[in-house]
Short mmCIF file of C-alpha atoms in Angstrom, two decimals:
data_model
loop_
_atom_site.label_atom_id
_atom_site.label_comp_id
_atom_site.label_asym_id
_atom_site.label_seq_id
_atom_site.Cartn_x
_atom_site.Cartn_y
_atom_site.Cartn_z
CA MET Z 52 4.97 163.46 211.41
CA THR Z 53 3.63 164.46 214.82
CA VAL Z 54 2.38 167.98 215.42
CA GLN Z 55 4.01 169.52 218.48
CA ILE Z 56 3.00 172.86 219.94
CA SER Z 57 5.97 175.17 220.51
CA ALA Z 58 4.50 178.31 222.09
CA LEU Z 59 1.35 180.19 223.08
CA ASP Z 60 0.42 183.14 220.86
CA HIS Z 61 -2.72 184.51 222.54
CA LEU Z 62 -5.58 183.73 224.87
CA VAL Z 63 -9.15 184.96 224.91
CA VAL Z 64 -10.41 185.95 228.35
CA ASN Z 65 -14.16 186.36 228.78
CA VAL Z 66 -15.04 189.52 230.70
CA THR Z 67 -18.16 191.45 231.64
CA ASP Z 68 -16.68 194.87 230.83
CA ALA Z 69 -13.74 194.99 228.40
CA GLU Z 70 -12.92 198.64 229.16
CA LYS Z 71 -12.77 198.01 232.91
CA SER Z 72 -10.69 194.87 232.42
CA ALA Z 73 -8.30 196.63 230.00
CA THR Z 74 -7.71 199.37 232.57
CA TRP Z 75 -7.01 196.76 235.28
CA TYR Z 76 -4.60 194.71 233.13
CA GLU Z 77 -2.74 197.92 232.19
CA ARG Z 78 -2.53 199.22 235.76
CA ALA Z 79 -2.02 196.02 237.76
CA LEU Z 80 0.00 193.93 235.30
CA GLY Z 81 1.69 196.56 233.11
CA MET Z 82 0.23 195.23 229.86
CA THR Z 83 -0.15 197.44 226.80
CA ARG Z 84 -3.57 197.90 225.22
CA SER Z 85 -4.31 197.88 221.51
CA ASP Z 86 -7.69 198.12 219.82
CA PHE Z 87 -8.17 196.31 216.55
CA ASP Z 88 -10.81 195.65 213.95
CA PRO Z 89 -11.03 191.98 213.02
CA GLY Z 90 -12.86 192.92 209.81
CA GLU Z 91 -15.90 191.47 208.10
CA GLY Z 92 -18.32 193.61 210.11
CA GLU Z 93 -17.21 192.20 213.48
CA PRO Z 94 -17.10 194.53 216.50
CA LYS Z 95 -13.89 196.31 217.58
CA ARG Z 96 -11.76 194.23 219.92
CA ILE Z 97 -9.36 195.03 222.74
CA ALA Z 98 -6.07 193.16 223.10
CA MET Z 99 -3.64 193.34 225.99
CA HIS Z 100 0.00 192.74 224.97
CA PHE Z 101 2.82 191.46 227.18
CA GLY Z 102 6.12 189.99 226.01
CA ALA Z 103 5.47 188.18 222.73
CA GLN Z 104 1.90 187.27 223.67
CA LYS Z 105 -1.49 188.90 223.95
CA ILE Z 106 -4.86 188.45 225.59
CA ASN Z 107 -8.02 189.32 223.69
CA LEU Z 108 -10.72 190.62 226.05
CA ARG Z 109 -14.09 189.21 224.93
CA PRO Z 110 -17.22 190.70 226.51
CA VAL Z 111 -19.58 187.82 227.32
CA SER Z 112 -22.40 189.96 225.93
CA THR Z 113 -20.89 189.56 222.44
CA SER Z 114 -22.79 187.05 220.33
CA LYS Z 115 -21.03 183.90 219.17
CA VAL Z 116 -21.90 184.93 215.62
CA ALA Z 117 -19.87 188.14 216.06
CA TRP Z 118 -16.97 186.40 217.83
CA PHE Z 119 -16.12 182.78 217.05
CA THR Z 120 -15.44 181.37 220.51
CA ALA Z 121 -15.63 178.45 222.93
CA ASP Z 122 -18.90 176.67 223.60
CA HIS Z 123 -19.10 177.64 227.27
CA GLU Z 124 -17.87 181.16 227.91
CA ALA Z 125 -18.15 182.67 231.38
CA ALA Z 126 -16.52 185.78 232.80
CA GLY Z 127 -14.35 185.11 235.84
CA SER Z 128 -13.65 181.45 235.04
CA ASP Z 129 -10.02 181.78 233.99
CA ASP Z 130 -6.91 180.80 235.94
CA LEU Z 131 -3.84 182.46 234.42
CA CYS Z 132 -0.17 182.46 235.40
CA PHE Z 133 2.10 185.28 234.22
CA LEU Z 134 5.89 185.41 234.57
CA THR Z 135 7.74 188.50 235.78
CA GLY Z 136 11.31 189.49 236.44
CA ALA Z 137 10.19 191.24 239.65
CA SER Z 138 10.68 189.65 243.05
CA PRO Z 139 7.64 188.32 244.91
CA GLN Z 140 7.93 191.23 247.38
CA GLN Z 141 7.98 193.72 244.52
CA VAL Z 142 4.82 192.07 243.13
CA VAL Z 143 3.11 192.31 246.53
CA ASP Z 144 4.14 195.95 246.95
CA HIS Z 145 2.97 196.86 243.45
CA LEU Z 146 -0.40 195.13 243.79
CA LYS Z 147 -0.99 196.82 247.15
CA SER Z 148 -0.11 200.21 245.64
CA CYS Z 149 -2.74 199.52 242.94
CA GLY Z 150 -5.34 198.60 245.56
CA VAL Z 151 -5.40 194.96 244.41
CA ALA Z 152 -6.02 192.41 247.17
CA ILE Z 153 -3.54 189.55 247.54
CA GLU Z 154 -5.36 186.22 247.56
CA GLU Z 155 -2.33 184.10 248.46
CA GLY Z 156 1.43 184.20 248.47
CA PRO Z 157 4.19 184.54 248.03
CA CYS Z 158 4.31 180.76 247.87
CA GLU Z 159 6.08 178.02 245.92
CA ARG Z 160 4.32 176.33 243.00
CA HIS Z 161 5.32 173.96 240.21
CA GLY Z 162 5.81 175.71 236.89
CA ALA Z 163 6.54 174.40 233.42
CA ARG Z 164 10.31 174.80 233.93
CA GLY Z 165 10.74 174.41 237.68
CA THR Z 166 9.75 175.96 240.98
CA LEU Z 167 7.83 179.23 240.87
CA LEU Z 168 7.49 181.87 243.57
CA SER Z 169 3.89 183.01 243.08
CA VAL Z 170 1.57 185.77 244.25
CA TYR Z 171 -2.17 185.43 243.55
CA CYS Z 172 -4.82 188.07 242.99
CA ARG Z 173 -8.07 188.37 241.01
CA ASP Z 174 -9.01 190.45 237.98
CA PRO Z 175 -12.23 192.54 237.99
CA ASP Z 176 -14.36 189.49 237.06
CA GLY Z 177 -12.79 187.19 239.65
CA SER Z 178 -10.45 185.20 237.40
CA LEU Z 179 -7.47 183.94 239.37
CA ILE Z 180 -4.25 185.70 238.36
CA GLU Z 181 -0.91 184.19 239.39
CA ILE Z 182 2.15 186.43 239.05
CA SER Z 183 5.32 184.37 239.31
CA SER Z 184 9.05 184.27 238.94
CA TYR Z 185 11.23 181.19 238.77
CA LYS Z 186 13.09 180.35 241.93
CA THR Z 187 16.83 180.37 241.47
CA THR Z 188 19.15 178.30 243.57
CA ALA Z 189 22.57 179.50 244.59
CA PRO Z 190 25.46 177.54 243.01
#
């Protein structure tokens, strides 16, 4: 039997300030925040939910003993692509209304299931955030 991955459940994004990042992900990307206690004396954590997935925001100041994590964590080193049902122009307009600078786009990119129309910006730590929708072709 071969193990095959079927979906992504959650990601951990390393940040300098979890509160500031949570506010940005709520405002700019419409994610929903939840705070949770992982138990066993570990510090409270912040998760950002979207669709059937979530992002855990891990402050880089948290010790590896308190949060089991990757060997080389660094805030601002992530490159994430999120899907939306909004048009690229709606994404641009929304980001501008939130005071978020557009890094690039709208532009075409190759996604997992076809051609994406993508708009790029950065989160508070400088991670590259791609907000995309799949390009549809007329019949």
